[in-house]
Short mmCIF file of C-alpha atoms in Angstrom, two decimals:
data_model
loop_
_atom_site.label_atom_id
_atom_site.label_comp_id
_atom_site.label_asym_id
_atom_site.label_seq_id
_atom_site.Cartn_x
_atom_site.Cartn_y
_atom_site.Cartn_z
CA UNK A 1 -38.91 48.61 46.44
CA UNK A 2 -39.99 45.62 44.37
CA UNK A 3 -39.97 42.38 46.26
CA UNK A 4 -40.71 38.75 45.45
CA UNK A 5 -41.16 36.27 48.27
CA UNK A 6 -41.39 32.56 47.93
CA UNK A 7 -42.34 31.43 51.37
CA UNK A 8 -41.10 28.15 52.70
CA UNK A 9 -37.47 27.97 51.82
CA UNK A 10 -37.96 24.20 52.03
CA UNK A 11 -41.05 22.06 51.68
CA UNK A 12 -41.17 18.36 52.51
CA UNK A 13 -44.14 16.23 51.52
CA UNK A 14 -45.05 12.58 51.13
CA UNK A 15 -45.24 10.95 47.73
CA UNK A 16 -48.71 11.11 46.23
CA UNK A 17 -49.71 14.30 48.03
CA UNK A 18 -50.19 17.68 46.40
CA UNK A 19 -47.37 20.17 46.80
CA UNK A 20 -48.38 23.82 46.93
CA UNK A 21 -45.75 26.53 46.56
CA UNK A 22 -46.41 30.23 47.02
CA UNK A 23 -45.04 33.31 45.33
CA UNK A 24 -45.99 36.73 46.70
CA UNK A 25 -44.89 40.07 45.32
CA UNK A 26 -45.06 43.71 46.31
CA UNK A 27 -44.59 46.98 44.44
CA UNK A 28 -44.89 45.15 41.15
CA UNK A 29 -47.33 45.14 38.26
CA UNK A 30 -46.26 42.06 36.33
CA UNK A 31 -47.25 41.55 32.74
CA UNK A 32 -46.72 37.84 33.27
CA UNK A 33 -45.37 35.34 35.75
CA UNK A 34 -43.33 32.20 35.18
CA UNK A 35 -42.41 29.11 37.15
CA UNK A 36 -39.17 27.24 36.65
CA UNK A 37 -37.60 24.11 38.06
CA UNK A 38 -33.90 24.01 38.91
CA UNK A 39 -31.92 20.91 39.80
CA UNK A 40 -28.53 21.20 41.60
CA UNK A 41 -25.76 22.33 39.27
CA UNK A 42 -28.14 22.83 36.33
CA UNK A 43 -29.86 25.76 34.69
CA UNK A 44 -33.56 26.43 35.37
CA UNK A 45 -36.12 24.67 33.19
CA UNK A 46 -39.26 26.53 32.14
CA UNK A 47 -42.51 24.98 33.38
CA UNK A 48 -45.44 27.37 33.02
CA UNK A 49 -46.19 30.99 32.11
CA UNK A 50 -49.35 32.84 33.12
CA UNK A 51 -50.35 36.30 31.93
CA UNK A 52 -51.84 39.07 34.05
CA UNK A 53 -55.31 38.56 32.57
CA UNK A 54 -55.29 34.80 33.22
CA UNK A 55 -56.44 33.17 36.43
CA UNK A 56 -55.21 29.61 36.01
CA UNK A 57 -53.00 27.46 33.79
CA UNK A 58 -52.56 23.70 33.76
CA UNK A 59 -50.03 21.34 32.30
CA UNK A 60 -50.26 17.66 33.13
CA UNK A 61 -49.82 17.42 36.94
CA UNK A 62 -48.96 21.10 37.28
CA UNK A 63 -51.33 23.98 37.97
CA UNK A 64 -50.59 27.66 38.40
CA UNK A 65 -52.96 30.33 39.66
CA UNK A 66 -52.41 34.07 39.46
CA UNK A 67 -54.28 36.55 41.64
CA UNK A 68 -53.25 40.12 40.80
CA UNK A 69 -55.46 41.49 43.60
CA UNK A 70 -53.75 39.41 46.26
CA UNK A 71 -50.44 39.78 44.36
CA UNK A 72 -49.90 36.07 44.63
CA UNK A 73 -49.30 32.99 42.52
CA UNK A 74 -49.76 29.43 43.70
CA UNK A 75 -47.98 26.51 42.06
CA UNK A 76 -49.43 23.05 42.59
CA UNK A 77 -47.96 19.64 41.79
CA UNK A 78 -50.55 16.91 42.15
CA UNK A 79 -49.74 13.24 42.78
CA UNK A 80 -46.20 14.26 43.65
CA UNK A 81 -43.30 11.90 42.99
CA UNK A 82 -39.75 11.75 44.37
CA UNK A 83 -38.60 12.85 40.89
CA UNK A 84 -40.39 16.16 41.50
CA UNK A 85 -37.81 16.99 44.18
CA UNK A 86 -36.03 20.18 43.07
CA UNK A 87 -35.93 23.93 43.66
CA UNK A 88 -38.82 25.82 42.11
CA UNK A 89 -38.41 29.46 41.14
CA UNK A 90 -41.05 32.01 40.33
CA UNK A 91 -40.17 34.94 38.10
CA UNK A 92 -42.05 38.12 37.28
CA UNK A 93 -41.75 40.31 34.18
CA UNK A 94 -43.31 43.78 34.43
CA UNK A 95 -42.99 44.52 30.74
CA UNK A 96 -43.39 42.48 27.60
CA UNK A 97 -39.67 42.78 26.92
CA UNK A 98 -38.77 39.59 28.69
CA UNK A 99 -36.56 40.80 31.53
CA UNK A 100 -37.65 38.95 34.65
CA UNK A 101 -36.89 39.10 38.34
CA UNK A 102 -36.56 35.79 40.16
CA UNK A 103 -37.59 34.80 43.65
CA UNK A 104 -35.19 32.93 45.92
CA UNK A 105 -36.89 29.61 45.25
CA UNK A 106 -38.50 26.87 47.30
CA UNK A 107 -36.73 23.53 47.62
CA UNK A 108 -39.26 20.72 47.44
CA UNK A 109 -38.45 17.25 48.72
CA UNK A 110 -40.93 14.47 48.00
CA UNK A 111 -40.37 11.48 50.23
CA UNK A 112 -41.28 7.96 49.08
CA UNK B 1 -38.25 22.40 21.94
CA UNK B 2 -36.19 25.42 22.83
CA UNK B 3 -32.65 24.36 23.46
CA UNK B 4 -29.94 26.64 24.77
CA UNK B 5 -26.38 25.37 24.85
CA UNK B 6 -23.81 26.92 27.17
CA UNK B 7 -20.12 26.18 26.90
CA UNK B 8 -17.92 25.40 28.72
CA UNK B 9 -19.76 23.81 31.61
CA UNK B 10 -16.77 24.00 33.93
CA UNK B 11 -13.65 26.16 34.02
CA UNK B 12 -10.75 26.24 36.46
CA UNK B 13 -8.07 28.80 35.77
CA UNK B 14 -5.46 30.99 37.38
CA UNK B 15 -6.08 34.48 38.65
CA UNK B 16 -5.61 37.09 35.94
CA UNK B 17 -6.89 34.87 33.13
CA UNK B 18 -9.74 36.00 30.90
CA UNK B 19 -12.49 33.45 30.40
CA UNK B 20 -15.05 33.39 27.57
CA UNK B 21 -18.41 31.68 27.98
CA UNK B 22 -20.63 30.99 24.98
CA UNK B 23 -24.41 30.80 24.91
CA UNK B 24 -26.15 29.45 21.82
CA UNK B 25 -29.80 29.02 20.98
CA UNK B 26 -29.78 25.81 18.94
CA UNK B 27 -33.25 25.64 17.44
CA UNK B 28 -34.64 29.16 17.60
CA UNK B 29 -33.63 32.76 17.06
CA UNK B 30 -33.10 34.84 20.16
CA UNK B 31 -33.36 38.60 19.95
CA UNK B 32 -32.54 38.86 23.62
CA UNK B 33 -30.24 36.85 25.83
CA UNK B 34 -29.70 37.31 29.54
CA UNK B 35 -26.67 36.61 31.69
CA UNK B 36 -27.06 35.66 35.34
CA UNK B 37 -24.81 34.87 38.23
CA UNK B 38 -25.87 32.49 40.98
CA UNK B 39 -24.27 31.89 44.37
CA UNK B 40 -24.92 28.68 46.32
CA UNK B 41 -28.46 28.42 47.69
CA UNK B 42 -29.33 31.83 46.25
CA UNK B 43 -31.46 32.87 43.34
CA UNK B 44 -30.41 34.15 39.95
CA UNK B 45 -28.90 37.62 39.89
CA UNK B 46 -29.30 39.32 36.53
CA UNK B 47 -26.02 40.77 35.32
CA UNK B 48 -26.94 42.08 31.89
CA UNK B 49 -29.37 41.93 29.01
CA UNK B 50 -27.82 41.22 25.65
CA UNK B 51 -29.58 42.39 22.49
CA UNK B 52 -28.50 41.23 19.06
CA UNK B 53 -26.61 43.90 17.19
CA UNK B 54 -26.50 46.43 20.01
CA UNK B 55 -24.70 47.07 23.27
CA UNK B 56 -25.64 45.09 26.31
CA UNK B 57 -27.57 46.70 29.14
CA UNK B 58 -25.88 46.09 32.47
CA UNK B 59 -27.57 45.96 35.85
CA UNK B 60 -26.53 48.37 38.55
CA UNK B 61 -23.29 47.37 40.20
CA UNK B 62 -22.07 45.13 37.35
CA UNK B 63 -18.81 46.34 35.80
CA UNK B 64 -19.17 46.43 32.03
CA UNK B 65 -15.40 46.46 31.54
CA UNK B 66 -15.06 43.39 33.71
CA UNK B 67 -17.87 41.40 32.12
CA UNK B 68 -17.76 41.93 28.36
CA UNK B 69 -20.83 40.82 26.45
CA UNK B 70 -21.10 40.36 22.71
CA UNK B 71 -24.28 39.34 20.88
CA UNK B 72 -23.16 39.14 17.29
CA UNK B 73 -25.95 36.97 15.90
CA UNK B 74 -29.47 35.82 16.71
CA UNK B 75 -28.12 32.54 18.04
CA UNK B 76 -24.95 33.44 19.91
CA UNK B 77 -24.01 35.62 22.86
CA UNK B 78 -20.70 35.52 24.70
CA UNK B 79 -19.67 36.65 28.16
CA UNK B 80 -15.98 37.30 28.78
CA UNK B 81 -14.81 37.62 32.36
CA UNK B 82 -11.68 39.72 31.98
CA UNK B 83 -8.70 39.34 34.32
CA UNK B 84 -10.67 37.01 36.56
CA UNK B 85 -9.97 36.89 40.28
CA UNK B 86 -11.10 34.46 42.99
CA UNK B 87 -14.07 36.66 43.86
CA UNK B 88 -15.37 36.12 40.32
CA UNK B 89 -15.76 32.42 41.03
CA UNK B 90 -19.43 31.58 40.65
CA UNK B 91 -22.05 29.79 38.58
CA UNK B 92 -22.87 31.78 35.44
CA UNK B 93 -26.06 31.01 33.53
CA UNK B 94 -27.40 32.40 30.27
CA UNK B 95 -30.93 32.39 28.94
CA UNK B 96 -32.61 33.29 25.67
CA UNK B 97 -36.07 34.37 24.60
CA UNK B 98 -37.57 33.61 21.22
CA UNK B 99 -37.64 36.30 18.56
CA UNK B 100 -41.42 36.26 18.25
CA UNK B 101 -44.31 37.76 20.11
CA UNK B 102 -44.15 39.24 23.57
CA UNK B 103 -44.65 37.36 26.82
CA UNK B 104 -42.09 34.72 26.09
CA UNK B 105 -40.47 32.55 28.78
CA UNK B 106 -36.73 32.28 29.08
CA UNK B 107 -34.88 29.14 28.08
CA UNK B 108 -31.73 28.52 30.06
CA UNK B 109 -28.39 26.97 29.38
CA UNK B 110 -26.97 24.52 31.88
CA UNK B 111 -24.59 27.04 33.36
CA UNK B 112 -20.84 27.43 33.65
CA UNK B 113 -19.08 26.74 36.92
CA UNK B 114 -16.13 29.15 37.07
CA UNK B 115 -13.40 28.59 39.64
CA UNK B 116 -10.50 31.02 39.82
CA UNK B 117 -7.48 29.88 41.77
#
């Protein structure tokens, strides 16, 4: 069956360091992968989308990599700040139709 | 931007009441909207996919007569929880994708916290 795993249910790092979150998947051939941020009691906020033929995407302090051979995406936040503390969700869509399956999320805490 | 408005944000009502939740895309047209349910410390569970002008597609295990979805226009979808009971209490979130090319991200509303007494 299809499975998405975001390892490290919780990740604690010191301010200024780079946070690296992992998303692994099995039995899936995603057309594209997305990363979202969710704060408590709020809806997810879209951060980055990367397509199956792309290796890397950047946006300000954020970087996403996508390795379809390893079936893995890495999400990096450089120069992390306490305001980056949130739950980060990865989501895979295996068609272009938009329906996505979400991982369970990783809760990041950046300590000052 | 891509703003999705969800209303109401919080509902408390008695068992047996039907509750309607609205999801609007404010600055773009959305061919497809999605409805999710989320339990504490868990991820989003897709309930149904709502397509403008056609019937919604429900995920396995979701009762279509319990969770009525209407997508009457390119900017509005509604979810009605009929005859709600305490076990329906949850956080319900909608999302919308732009009516453009493929490979579009989803833009989420801020969710509706439903509490059934």
